PDB file of N, CA, C and O in Angstrom:
ATOM      1  N   MET R   1      51.405   9.609 -31.092  1.00  0.00           N
ATOM      2  CA  MET R   1      52.781   9.625 -30.716  1.00  0.00           C
ATOM      3  C   MET R   1      52.854   9.685 -29.371  1.00  0.00           C
ATOM      4  O   MET R   1      52.003  10.466 -28.558  1.00  0.00           O
ATOM      5  N   GLN R   2      53.738   9.248 -28.910  1.00  0.00           N
ATOM      6  CA  GLN R   2      53.712   9.033 -27.179  1.00  0.00           C
ATOM      7  C   GLN R   2      54.786  10.523 -27.058  1.00  0.00           C
ATOM      8  O   GLN R   2      55.366  11.197 -27.632  1.00  0.00           O
ATOM      9  N   ARG R   3      54.151  11.054 -25.871  1.00  0.00           N
ATOM     10  CA  ARG R   3      54.439  12.487 -25.309  1.00  0.00           C
ATOM     11  C   ARG R   3      55.988  12.323 -25.634  1.00  0.00           C
ATOM     12  O   ARG R   3      56.890  13.553 -25.881  1.00  0.00           O
ATOM     13  N   GLN R   4      56.816  11.377 -24.691  1.00  0.00           N
ATOM     14  CA  GLN R   4      58.427  11.421 -25.046  1.00  0.00           C
ATOM     15  C   GLN R   4      58.563  11.388 -26.261  1.00  0.00           C
ATOM     16  O   GLN R   4      59.770  12.105 -26.763  1.00  0.00           O
ATOM     17  N   THR R   5      58.504  10.983 -27.265  1.00  0.00           N
ATOM     18  CA  THR R   5      58.997  11.057 -28.673  1.00  0.00           C
ATOM     19  C   THR R   5      58.477  12.229 -29.394  1.00  0.00           C
ATOM     20  O   THR R   5      59.448  12.963 -30.084  1.00  0.00           O
ATOM     21  N   ARG R   6      57.209  12.790 -29.014  1.00  0.00           N
ATOM     22  CA  ARG R   6      57.081  14.307 -29.301  1.00  0.00           C
ATOM     23  C   ARG R   6      58.354  15.298 -28.692  1.00  0.00           C
ATOM     24  O   ARG R   6      58.537  16.332 -29.430  1.00  0.00           O
ATOM     25  N   LEU R   7      58.152  15.194 -27.698  1.00  0.00           N
ATOM     26  CA  LEU R   7      59.142  16.206 -27.097  1.00  0.00           C
ATOM     27  C   LEU R   7      60.510  16.266 -27.570  1.00  0.00           C
ATOM     28  O   LEU R   7      61.240  16.622 -27.900  1.00  0.00           O
ATOM     29  N   LYS R   8      61.216  14.801 -27.845  1.00  0.00           N
ATOM     30  CA  LYS R   8      62.557  14.445 -28.430  1.00  0.00           C
ATOM     31  C   LYS R   8      62.644  15.254 -29.860  1.00  0.00           C
ATOM     32  O   LYS R   8      63.330  15.516 -30.261  1.00  0.00           O
ATOM     33  N   LEU R   9      61.108  14.531 -30.628  1.00  0.00           N
ATOM     34  CA  LEU R   9      61.756  15.409 -31.801  1.00  0.00           C
ATOM     35  C   LEU R   9      61.358  16.846 -31.666  1.00  0.00           C
ATOM     36  O   LEU R   9      62.024  17.508 -32.663  1.00  0.00           O
ATOM     37  N   ALA R  10      60.727  17.306 -30.574  1.00  0.00           N
ATOM     38  CA  ALA R  10      60.722  19.301 -30.772  1.00  0.00           C
ATOM     39  C   ALA R  10      62.412  19.436 -30.364  1.00  0.00           C
ATOM     40  O   ALA R  10      62.866  20.432 -31.074  1.00  0.00           O
ATOM     41  N   ILE R  11      62.805  18.711 -29.471  1.00  0.00           N
ATOM     42  CA  ILE R  11      64.111  19.067 -28.887  1.00  0.00           C
ATOM     43  C   ILE R  11      65.218  19.054 -30.749  1.00  0.00           C
ATOM     44  O   ILE R  11      65.988  19.667 -30.825  1.00  0.00           O
ATOM     45  N   VAL R  12      64.991  18.100 -31.218  1.00  0.00           N
ATOM     46  CA  VAL R  12      65.857  18.056 -32.492  1.00  0.00           C
ATOM     47  C   VAL R  12      65.266  18.758 -33.801  1.00  0.00           C
ATOM     48  O   VAL R  12      66.356  19.422 -34.422  1.00  0.00           O
ATOM     49  N   GLU R  13      64.332  19.088 -33.697  1.00  0.00           N
ATOM     50  CA  GLU R  13      63.672  20.508 -34.397  1.00  0.00           C
ATOM     51  C   GLU R  13      64.712  21.527 -34.347  1.00  0.00           C
ATOM     52  O   GLU R  13      64.350  22.403 -35.095  1.00  0.00           O
ATOM     53  N   THR R  14      64.453  21.526 -33.186  1.00  0.00           N
ATOM     54  CA  THR R  14      65.175  23.169 -32.556  1.00  0.00           C
ATOM     55  C   THR R  14      66.501  23.392 -32.579  1.00  0.00           C
ATOM     56  O   THR R  14      67.474  23.974 -32.267  1.00  0.00           O
ATOM     57  N   GLY R  15      67.139  21.928 -32.911  1.00  0.00           N
ATOM     58  CA  GLY R  15      68.504  21.996 -32.923  1.00  0.00           C
ATOM     59  C   GLY R  15      69.400  22.270 -31.644  1.00  0.00           C
ATOM     60  O   GLY R  15      70.519  22.566 -31.773  1.00  0.00           O
ATOM     61  N   ARG R  16      68.357  21.834 -30.742  1.00  0.00           N
ATOM     62  CA  ARG R  16      69.059  21.555 -29.161  1.00  0.00           C
ATOM     63  C   ARG R  16      69.446  20.401 -28.336  1.00  0.00           C
ATOM     64  O   ARG R  16      69.053  19.365 -29.176  1.00  0.00           O
ATOM     65  N   ARG R  17      70.472  20.624 -27.335  1.00  0.00           N
ATOM     66  CA  ARG R  17      70.821  18.915 -26.692  1.00  0.00           C
ATOM     67  C   ARG R  17      69.969  19.166 -25.342  1.00  0.00           C
ATOM     68  O   ARG R  17      69.661  20.405 -25.068  1.00  0.00           O
ATOM     69  N   ASN R  18      70.144  18.061 -24.989  1.00  0.00           N
ATOM     70  CA  ASN R  18      69.151  18.248 -23.895  1.00  0.00           C
ATOM     71  C   ASN R  18      69.713  18.638 -22.472  1.00  0.00           C
ATOM     72  O   ASN R  18      68.716  19.457 -22.033  1.00  0.00           O
ATOM     73  N   TYR R  19      70.997  19.056 -22.614  1.00  0.00           N
ATOM     74  CA  TYR R  19      71.675  20.058 -21.989  1.00  0.00           C
ATOM     75  C   TYR R  19      71.205  21.334 -22.180  1.00  0.00           C
ATOM     76  O   TYR R  19      71.107  22.314 -20.978  1.00  0.00           O
ATOM     77  N   ASP R  20      71.046  22.227 -23.073  1.00  0.00           N
ATOM     78  CA  ASP R  20      71.097  23.284 -23.487  1.00  0.00           C
ATOM     79  C   ASP R  20      69.025  23.534 -23.090  1.00  0.00           C
ATOM     80  O   ASP R  20      68.981  24.561 -22.342  1.00  0.00           O
ATOM     81  N   VAL R  21      68.379  22.285 -23.390  1.00  0.00           N
ATOM     82  CA  VAL R  21      66.966  22.458 -22.700  1.00  0.00           C
ATOM     83  C   VAL R  21      67.037  22.820 -20.908  1.00  0.00           C
ATOM     84  O   VAL R  21      65.991  23.688 -20.935  1.00  0.00           O
ATOM     85  N   ALA R  22      67.544  22.397 -20.473  1.00  0.00           N
ATOM     86  CA  ALA R  22      67.427  21.799 -19.248  1.00  0.00           C
ATOM     87  C   ALA R  22      68.145  23.304 -18.748  1.00  0.00           C
ATOM     88  O   ALA R  22      67.523  24.046 -17.980  1.00  0.00           O
ATOM     89  N   SER R  23      69.148  23.789 -19.323  1.00  0.00           N
ATOM     90  CA  SER R  23      69.870  25.420 -18.965  1.00  0.00           C
ATOM     91  C   SER R  23      68.651  26.351 -18.888  1.00  0.00           C
ATOM     92  O   SER R  23      68.825  26.991 -18.304  1.00  0.00           O
ATOM     93  N   GLU R  24      68.466  26.535 -20.427  1.00  0.00           N
ATOM     94  CA  GLU R  24      67.520  27.839 -20.778  1.00  0.00           C
ATOM     95  C   GLU R  24      66.206  27.596 -19.797  1.00  0.00           C
ATOM     96  O   GLU R  24      65.666  28.142 -19.419  1.00  0.00           O
ATOM     97  N   ALA R  25      65.725  26.155 -19.379  1.00  0.00           N
ATOM     98  CA  ALA R  25      64.014  26.265 -18.751  1.00  0.00           C
ATOM     99  C   ALA R  25      64.432  26.421 -17.723  1.00  0.00           C
ATOM    100  O   ALA R  25      63.418  27.181 -16.926  1.00  0.00           O
ATOM    101  N   ASN R  26      65.714  26.059 -16.983  1.00  0.00           N
ATOM    102  CA  ASN R  26      65.856  26.659 -15.761  1.00  0.00           C
ATOM    103  C   ASN R  26      66.081  28.116 -15.308  1.00  0.00           C
ATOM    104  O   ASN R  26      65.908  28.604 -14.257  1.00  0.00           O
ATOM    105  N   GLU R  27      65.796  29.130 -16.234  1.00  0.00           N
ATOM    106  CA  GLU R  27      65.885  30.399 -16.629  1.00  0.00           C
ATOM    107  C   GLU R  27      64.411  30.762 -15.892  1.00  0.00           C
ATOM    108  O   GLU R  27      64.108  31.926 -15.426  1.00  0.00           O
ATOM    109  N   PHE R  28      63.913  29.953 -15.886  1.00  0.00           N
ATOM    110  CA  PHE R  28      62.392  30.374 -15.883  1.00  0.00           C
ATOM    111  C   PHE R  28      61.620  29.392 -14.677  1.00  0.00           C
ATOM    112  O   PHE R  28      60.136  29.698 -14.288  1.00  0.00           O
ATOM    113  N   LEU R  29      62.476  28.898 -13.714  1.00  0.00           N
ATOM    114  CA  LEU R  29      61.988  27.700 -12.643  1.00  0.00           C
ATOM    115  C   LEU R  29      62.993  28.343 -11.304  1.00  0.00           C
ATOM    116  O   LEU R  29      63.675  28.832 -11.596  1.00  0.00           O
ATOM    117  N   GLU R  30      62.001  27.805 -10.386  1.00  0.00           N
ATOM    118  CA  GLU R  30      62.465  28.327  -9.376  1.00  0.00           C
ATOM    119  C   GLU R  30      63.517  27.093  -8.900  1.00  0.00           C
ATOM    120  O   GLU R  30      63.406  26.149  -9.367  1.00  0.00           O
ATOM    121  N   SER R  31      64.461  27.448  -7.894  1.00  0.00           N
ATOM    122  CA  SER R  31      65.604  26.267  -7.613  1.00  0.00           C
ATOM    123  C   SER R  31      64.947  25.138  -7.314  1.00  0.00           C
ATOM    124  O   SER R  31      65.626  24.210  -7.978  1.00  0.00           O
ATOM    125  N   GLU R  32      64.304  25.030  -6.650  1.00  0.00           N
ATOM    126  CA  GLU R  32      63.822  23.282  -6.353  1.00  0.00           C
ATOM    127  C   GLU R  32      62.967  22.595  -7.351  1.00  0.00           C
ATOM    128  O   GLU R  32      62.334  21.613  -7.764  1.00  0.00           O
ATOM    129  N   GLU R  33      62.708  23.648  -8.783  1.00  0.00           N
ATOM    130  CA  GLU R  33      62.393  22.722  -9.751  1.00  0.00           C
ATOM    131  C   GLU R  33      63.196  22.769 -11.035  1.00  0.00           C
ATOM    132  O   GLU R  33      62.741  22.419 -12.051  1.00  0.00           O
ATOM    133  N   GLN R  34      64.312  23.157 -10.600  1.00  0.00           N
ATOM    134  CA  GLN R  34      65.368  23.150 -11.405  1.00  0.00           C
ATOM    135  C   GLN R  34      65.563  21.479 -12.404  1.00  0.00           C
ATOM    136  O   GLN R  34      65.534  20.827 -11.724  1.00  0.00           O
ATOM    137  N   LEU R  35      66.095  21.831 -13.161  1.00  0.00           N
ATOM    138  CA  LEU R  35      65.901  20.515 -14.279  1.00  0.00           C
ATOM    139  C   LEU R  35      67.908  20.281 -14.713  1.00  0.00           C
ATOM    140  O   LEU R  35      68.477  21.280 -14.865  1.00  0.00           O
ATOM    141  N   THR R  36      68.331  19.131 -14.838  1.00  0.00           N
ATOM    142  CA  THR R  36      69.270  18.780 -15.525  1.00  0.00           C
ATOM    143  C   THR R  36      69.309  18.174 -16.972  1.00  0.00           C
ATOM    144  O   THR R  36      68.268  17.497 -17.086  1.00  0.00           O
ATOM    145  N   GLU R  37      70.284  18.212 -17.553  1.00  0.00           N
ATOM    146  CA  GLU R  37      70.627  16.916 -18.844  1.00  0.00           C
ATOM    147  C   GLU R  37      69.910  15.669 -18.465  1.00  0.00           C
ATOM    148  O   GLU R  37      68.987  15.412 -19.023  1.00  0.00           O
ATOM    149  N   LEU R  38      70.358  15.257 -17.553  1.00  0.00           N
ATOM    150  CA  LEU R  38      69.777  13.430 -17.063  1.00  0.00           C
ATOM    151  C   LEU R  38      67.865  13.804 -16.798  1.00  0.00           C
ATOM    152  O   LEU R  38      67.735  13.143 -17.251  1.00  0.00           O
ATOM    153  N   ASP R  39      67.665  14.788 -16.166  1.00  0.00           N
ATOM    154  CA  ASP R  39      66.176  14.882 -16.181  1.00  0.00           C
ATOM    155  C   ASP R  39      65.092  15.055 -17.417  1.00  0.00           C
ATOM    156  O   ASP R  39      64.726  13.868 -17.660  1.00  0.00           O
ATOM    157  N   ILE R  40      65.964  16.283 -18.526  1.00  0.00           N
ATOM    158  CA  ILE R  40      65.652  15.891 -19.663  1.00  0.00           C
ATOM    159  C   ILE R  40      65.402  14.671 -20.090  1.00  0.00           C
ATOM    160  O   ILE R  40      64.453  14.014 -20.832  1.00  0.00           O
ATOM    161  N   THR R  41      66.410  13.999 -20.115  1.00  0.00           N
ATOM    162  CA  THR R  41      66.451  12.365 -20.487  1.00  0.00           C
ATOM    163  C   THR R  41      65.405  11.514 -20.200  1.00  0.00           C
ATOM    164  O   THR R  41      64.787  10.409 -20.688  1.00  0.00           O
ATOM    165  N   ARG R  42      65.622  11.591 -18.572  1.00  0.00           N
ATOM    166  CA  ARG R  42      64.536  10.875 -17.625  1.00  0.00           C
ATOM    167  C   ARG R  42      63.259  11.203 -18.461  1.00  0.00           C
ATOM    168  O   ARG R  42      61.933  10.560 -18.383  1.00  0.00           O
ATOM    169  N   ILE R  43      62.797  12.438 -18.769  1.00  0.00           N
ATOM    170  CA  ILE R  43      61.503  12.818 -19.304  1.00  0.00           C
ATOM    171  C   ILE R  43      61.279  12.370 -20.333  1.00  0.00           C
ATOM    172  O   ILE R  43      60.005  11.753 -20.955  1.00  0.00           O
ATOM    173  N   ILE R  44      62.063  12.506 -21.374  1.00  0.00           N
ATOM    174  CA  ILE R  44      61.897  11.326 -22.585  1.00  0.00           C
ATOM    175  C   ILE R  44      61.348  10.428 -22.912  1.00  0.00           C
ATOM    176  O   ILE R  44      60.406   9.710 -23.411  1.00  0.00           O
ATOM    177  N   THR R  45      62.586   9.863 -21.997  1.00  0.00           N
ATOM    178  CA  THR R  45      62.514   8.205 -21.788  1.00  0.00           C
ATOM    179  C   THR R  45      61.270   7.618 -21.256  1.00  0.00           C
ATOM    180  O   THR R  45      60.953   6.142 -20.889  1.00  0.00           O
ATOM    181  N   GLY R  46      60.621   8.568 -20.691  1.00  0.00           N
ATOM    182  CA  GLY R  46      59.199   8.359 -19.204  1.00  0.00           C
ATOM    183  C   GLY R  46      59.771   8.138 -17.729  1.00  0.00           C
ATOM    184  O   GLY R  46      58.791   7.118 -17.374  1.00  0.00           O
ATOM    185  N   ARG R  47      60.659   7.988 -17.964  1.00  0.00           N
ATOM    186  CA  ARG R  47      61.189   7.765 -15.897  1.00  0.00           C
ATOM    187  C   ARG R  47      61.239   8.844 -15.132  1.00  0.00           C
ATOM    188  O   ARG R  47      60.974   8.975 -14.000  1.00  0.00           O
ATOM    189  N   MET R  48      60.802   9.900 -15.983  1.00  0.00           N
ATOM    190  CA  MET R  48      60.841  11.366 -14.932  1.00  0.00           C
ATOM    191  C   MET R  48      59.213  11.820 -15.228  1.00  0.00           C
ATOM    192  O   MET R  48      58.798  11.851 -16.871  1.00  0.00           O
ATOM    193  N   LEU R  49      58.161  12.401 -14.404  1.00  0.00           N
ATOM    194  CA  LEU R  49      57.316  13.551 -15.366  1.00  0.00           C
ATOM    195  C   LEU R  49      57.752  14.722 -14.534  1.00  0.00           C
ATOM    196  O   LEU R  49      57.725  14.898 -13.877  1.00  0.00           O
ATOM    197  N   PRO R  50      57.782  15.552 -15.792  1.00  0.00           N
ATOM    198  CA  PRO R  50      57.540  16.724 -15.464  1.00  0.00           C
ATOM    199  C   PRO R  50      56.369  17.619 -14.503  1.00  0.00           C
ATOM    200  O   PRO R  50      55.532  17.246 -14.692  1.00  0.00           O
ATOM    201  N   SER R  51      57.035  18.380 -13.228  1.00  0.00           N
ATOM    202  CA  SER R  51      55.693  19.028 -13.164  1.00  0.00           C
ATOM    203  C   SER R  51      55.343  19.843 -14.087  1.00  0.00           C
ATOM    204  O   SER R  51      55.994  20.003 -15.362  1.00  0.00           O
ATOM    205  N   ASN R  52      54.137  20.416 -13.483  1.00  0.00           N
ATOM    206  CA  ASN R  52      53.772  21.722 -14.688  1.00  0.00           C
ATOM    207  C   ASN R  52      54.574  22.783 -15.122  1.00  0.00           C
ATOM    208  O   ASN R  52      54.595  23.158 -15.961  1.00  0.00           O
ATOM    209  N   ALA R  53      55.339  23.117 -13.994  1.00  0.00           N
ATOM    210  CA  ALA R  53      56.049  24.405 -14.095  1.00  0.00           C
ATOM    211  C   ALA R  53      57.222  24.036 -15.123  1.00  0.00           C
ATOM    212  O   ALA R  53      57.795  24.590 -15.951  1.00  0.00           O
ATOM    213  N   GLN R  54      57.769  22.601 -15.233  1.00  0.00           N
ATOM    214  CA  GLN R  54      58.905  22.161 -15.917  1.00  0.00           C
ATOM    215  C   GLN R  54      58.350  22.103 -17.123  1.00  0.00           C
ATOM    216  O   GLN R  54      58.972  22.369 -17.995  1.00  0.00           O
ATOM    217  N   ARG R  55      56.743  21.622 -17.415  1.00  0.00           N
ATOM    218  CA  ARG R  55      56.683  21.683 -18.683  1.00  0.00           C
ATOM    219  C   ARG R  55      56.408  22.777 -19.436  1.00  0.00           C
ATOM    220  O   ARG R  55      56.837  22.878 -20.630  1.00  0.00           O
ATOM    221  N   ALA R  56      56.098  23.931 -18.791  1.00  0.00           N
ATOM    222  CA  ALA R  56      55.713  24.939 -19.108  1.00  0.00           C
ATOM    223  C   ALA R  56      56.932  25.921 -19.248  1.00  0.00           C
ATOM    224  O   ALA R  56      56.788  25.999 -20.630  1.00  0.00           O
ATOM    225  N   ALA R  57      58.231  25.404 -18.924  1.00  0.00           N
ATOM    226  CA  ALA R  57      59.497  25.897 -19.232  1.00  0.00           C
ATOM    227  C   ALA R  57      60.324  25.488 -20.086  1.00  0.00           C
ATOM    228  O   ALA R  57      60.393  25.500 -21.304  1.00  0.00           O
ATOM    229  N   ILE R  58      59.821  24.026 -20.082  1.00  0.00           N
ATOM    230  CA  ILE R  58      60.755  23.261 -21.506  1.00  0.00           C
ATOM    231  C   ILE R  58      59.715  23.881 -22.807  1.00  0.00           C
ATOM    232  O   ILE R  58      60.417  24.037 -23.909  1.00  0.00           O
ATOM    233  N   ALA R  59      58.643  23.751 -22.475  1.00  0.00           N
ATOM    234  CA  ALA R  59      57.735  24.109 -24.077  1.00  0.00           C
ATOM    235  C   ALA R  59      58.214  25.473 -24.557  1.00  0.00           C
ATOM    236  O   ALA R  59      58.315  25.831 -25.361  1.00  0.00           O
ATOM    237  N   ARG R  60      58.327  26.444 -23.623  1.00  0.00           N
ATOM    238  CA  ARG R  60      58.849  27.967 -23.790  1.00  0.00           C
ATOM    239  C   ARG R  60      59.977  27.835 -24.261  1.00  0.00           C
ATOM    240  O   ARG R  60      60.095  28.884 -25.630  1.00  0.00           O
ATOM    241  N   VAL R  61      60.835  27.283 -23.827  1.00  0.00           N
ATOM    242  CA  VAL R  61      62.318  27.212 -24.550  1.00  0.00           C
ATOM    243  C   VAL R  61      62.497  26.689 -25.850  1.00  0.00           C
ATOM    244  O   VAL R  61      62.836  27.130 -26.887  1.00  0.00           O
ATOM    245  N   LEU R  62      61.495  25.757 -25.806  1.00  0.00           N
ATOM    246  CA  LEU R  62      61.560  24.850 -27.370  1.00  0.00           C
ATOM    247  C   LEU R  62      60.279  25.995 -28.344  1.00  0.00           C
ATOM    248  O   LEU R  62      60.788  25.592 -29.639  1.00  0.00           O
ATOM    249  N   GLY R  63      59.528  26.587 -28.128  1.00  0.00           N
ATOM    250  CA  GLY R  63      58.837  27.442 -28.404  1.00  0.00           C
ATOM    251  C   GLY R  63      57.618  26.535 -29.226  1.00  0.00           C
ATOM    252  O   GLY R  63      57.135  27.110 -29.972  1.00  0.00           O
ATOM    253  N   TYR R  64      56.862  25.685 -28.358  1.00  0.00           N
ATOM    254  CA  TYR R  64      56.018  25.173 -28.499  1.00  0.00           C
ATOM    255  C   TYR R  64      54.865  25.316 -27.529  1.00  0.00           C
ATOM    256  O   TYR R  64      55.269  25.389 -26.335  1.00  0.00           O
ATOM    257  N   ASP R  65      53.730  24.915 -28.229  1.00  0.00           N
ATOM    258  CA  ASP R  65      52.584  24.872 -26.555  1.00  0.00           C
ATOM    259  C   ASP R  65      53.072  23.696 -25.960  1.00  0.00           C
ATOM    260  O   ASP R  65      52.874  22.406 -26.428  1.00  0.00           O
ATOM    261  N   GLN R  66      52.826  23.709 -24.793  1.00  0.00           N
ATOM    262  CA  GLN R  66      52.828  22.523 -23.945  1.00  0.00           C
ATOM    263  C   GLN R  66      52.101  21.103 -24.022  1.00  0.00           C
ATOM    264  O   GLN R  66      52.771  20.484 -24.218  1.00  0.00           O
ATOM    265  N   ASP R  67      50.989  21.504 -24.752  1.00  0.00           N
ATOM    266  CA  ASP R  67      49.855  20.387 -25.117  1.00  0.00           C
ATOM    267  C   ASP R  67      50.379  19.576 -25.936  1.00  0.00           C
ATOM    268  O   ASP R  67      50.047  18.649 -26.244  1.00  0.00           O
ATOM    269  N   SER R  68      51.153  20.465 -26.947  1.00  0.00           N
ATOM    270  CA  SER R  68      51.475  19.839 -28.397  1.00  0.00           C
ATOM    271  C   SER R  68      52.758  18.952 -27.936  1.00  0.00           C
ATOM    272  O   SER R  68      53.163  17.814 -28.522  1.00  0.00           O
ATOM    273  N   ILE R  69      53.171  19.179 -26.640  1.00  0.00           N
ATOM    274  CA  ILE R  69      54.490  18.186 -26.465  1.00  0.00           C
ATOM    275  C   ILE R  69      54.128  16.954 -25.446  1.00  0.00           C
ATOM    276  O   ILE R  69      54.794  16.513 -25.901  1.00  0.00           O
ATOM    277  N   PHE R  70      53.160  17.709 -24.238  1.00  0.00           N
ATOM    278  CA  PHE R  70      52.988  17.012 -23.380  1.00  0.00           C
ATOM    279  C   PHE R  70      51.702  16.194 -23.271  1.00  0.00           C
ATOM    280  O   PHE R  70      51.731  15.023 -22.520  1.00  0.00           O
ATOM    281  N   ASP R  71      51.153  16.267 -24.061  1.00  0.00           N
ATOM    282  CA  ASP R  71      49.443  15.669 -24.044  1.00  0.00           C
ATOM    283  C   ASP R  71      49.287  14.808 -24.652  1.00  0.00           C
ATOM    284  O   ASP R  71      49.835  14.184 -25.751  1.00  0.00           O
TER     285      ASP R  71
END
């Protein structure tokens, strides 16, 4: 299964919206790493590769191990 599909499924399974994931992940990110709803969409569609910090924050918010979403 592609990384983008796994991320989208994790978001759907947790009942969150892309905006929610970005907002909650930003609590764990430095200002230069902050995410927007559009960034989450770009990550899902493969148009943006998240940094290691962004990957960790997204996985933490979703309650998943980052390797299960992004590897």
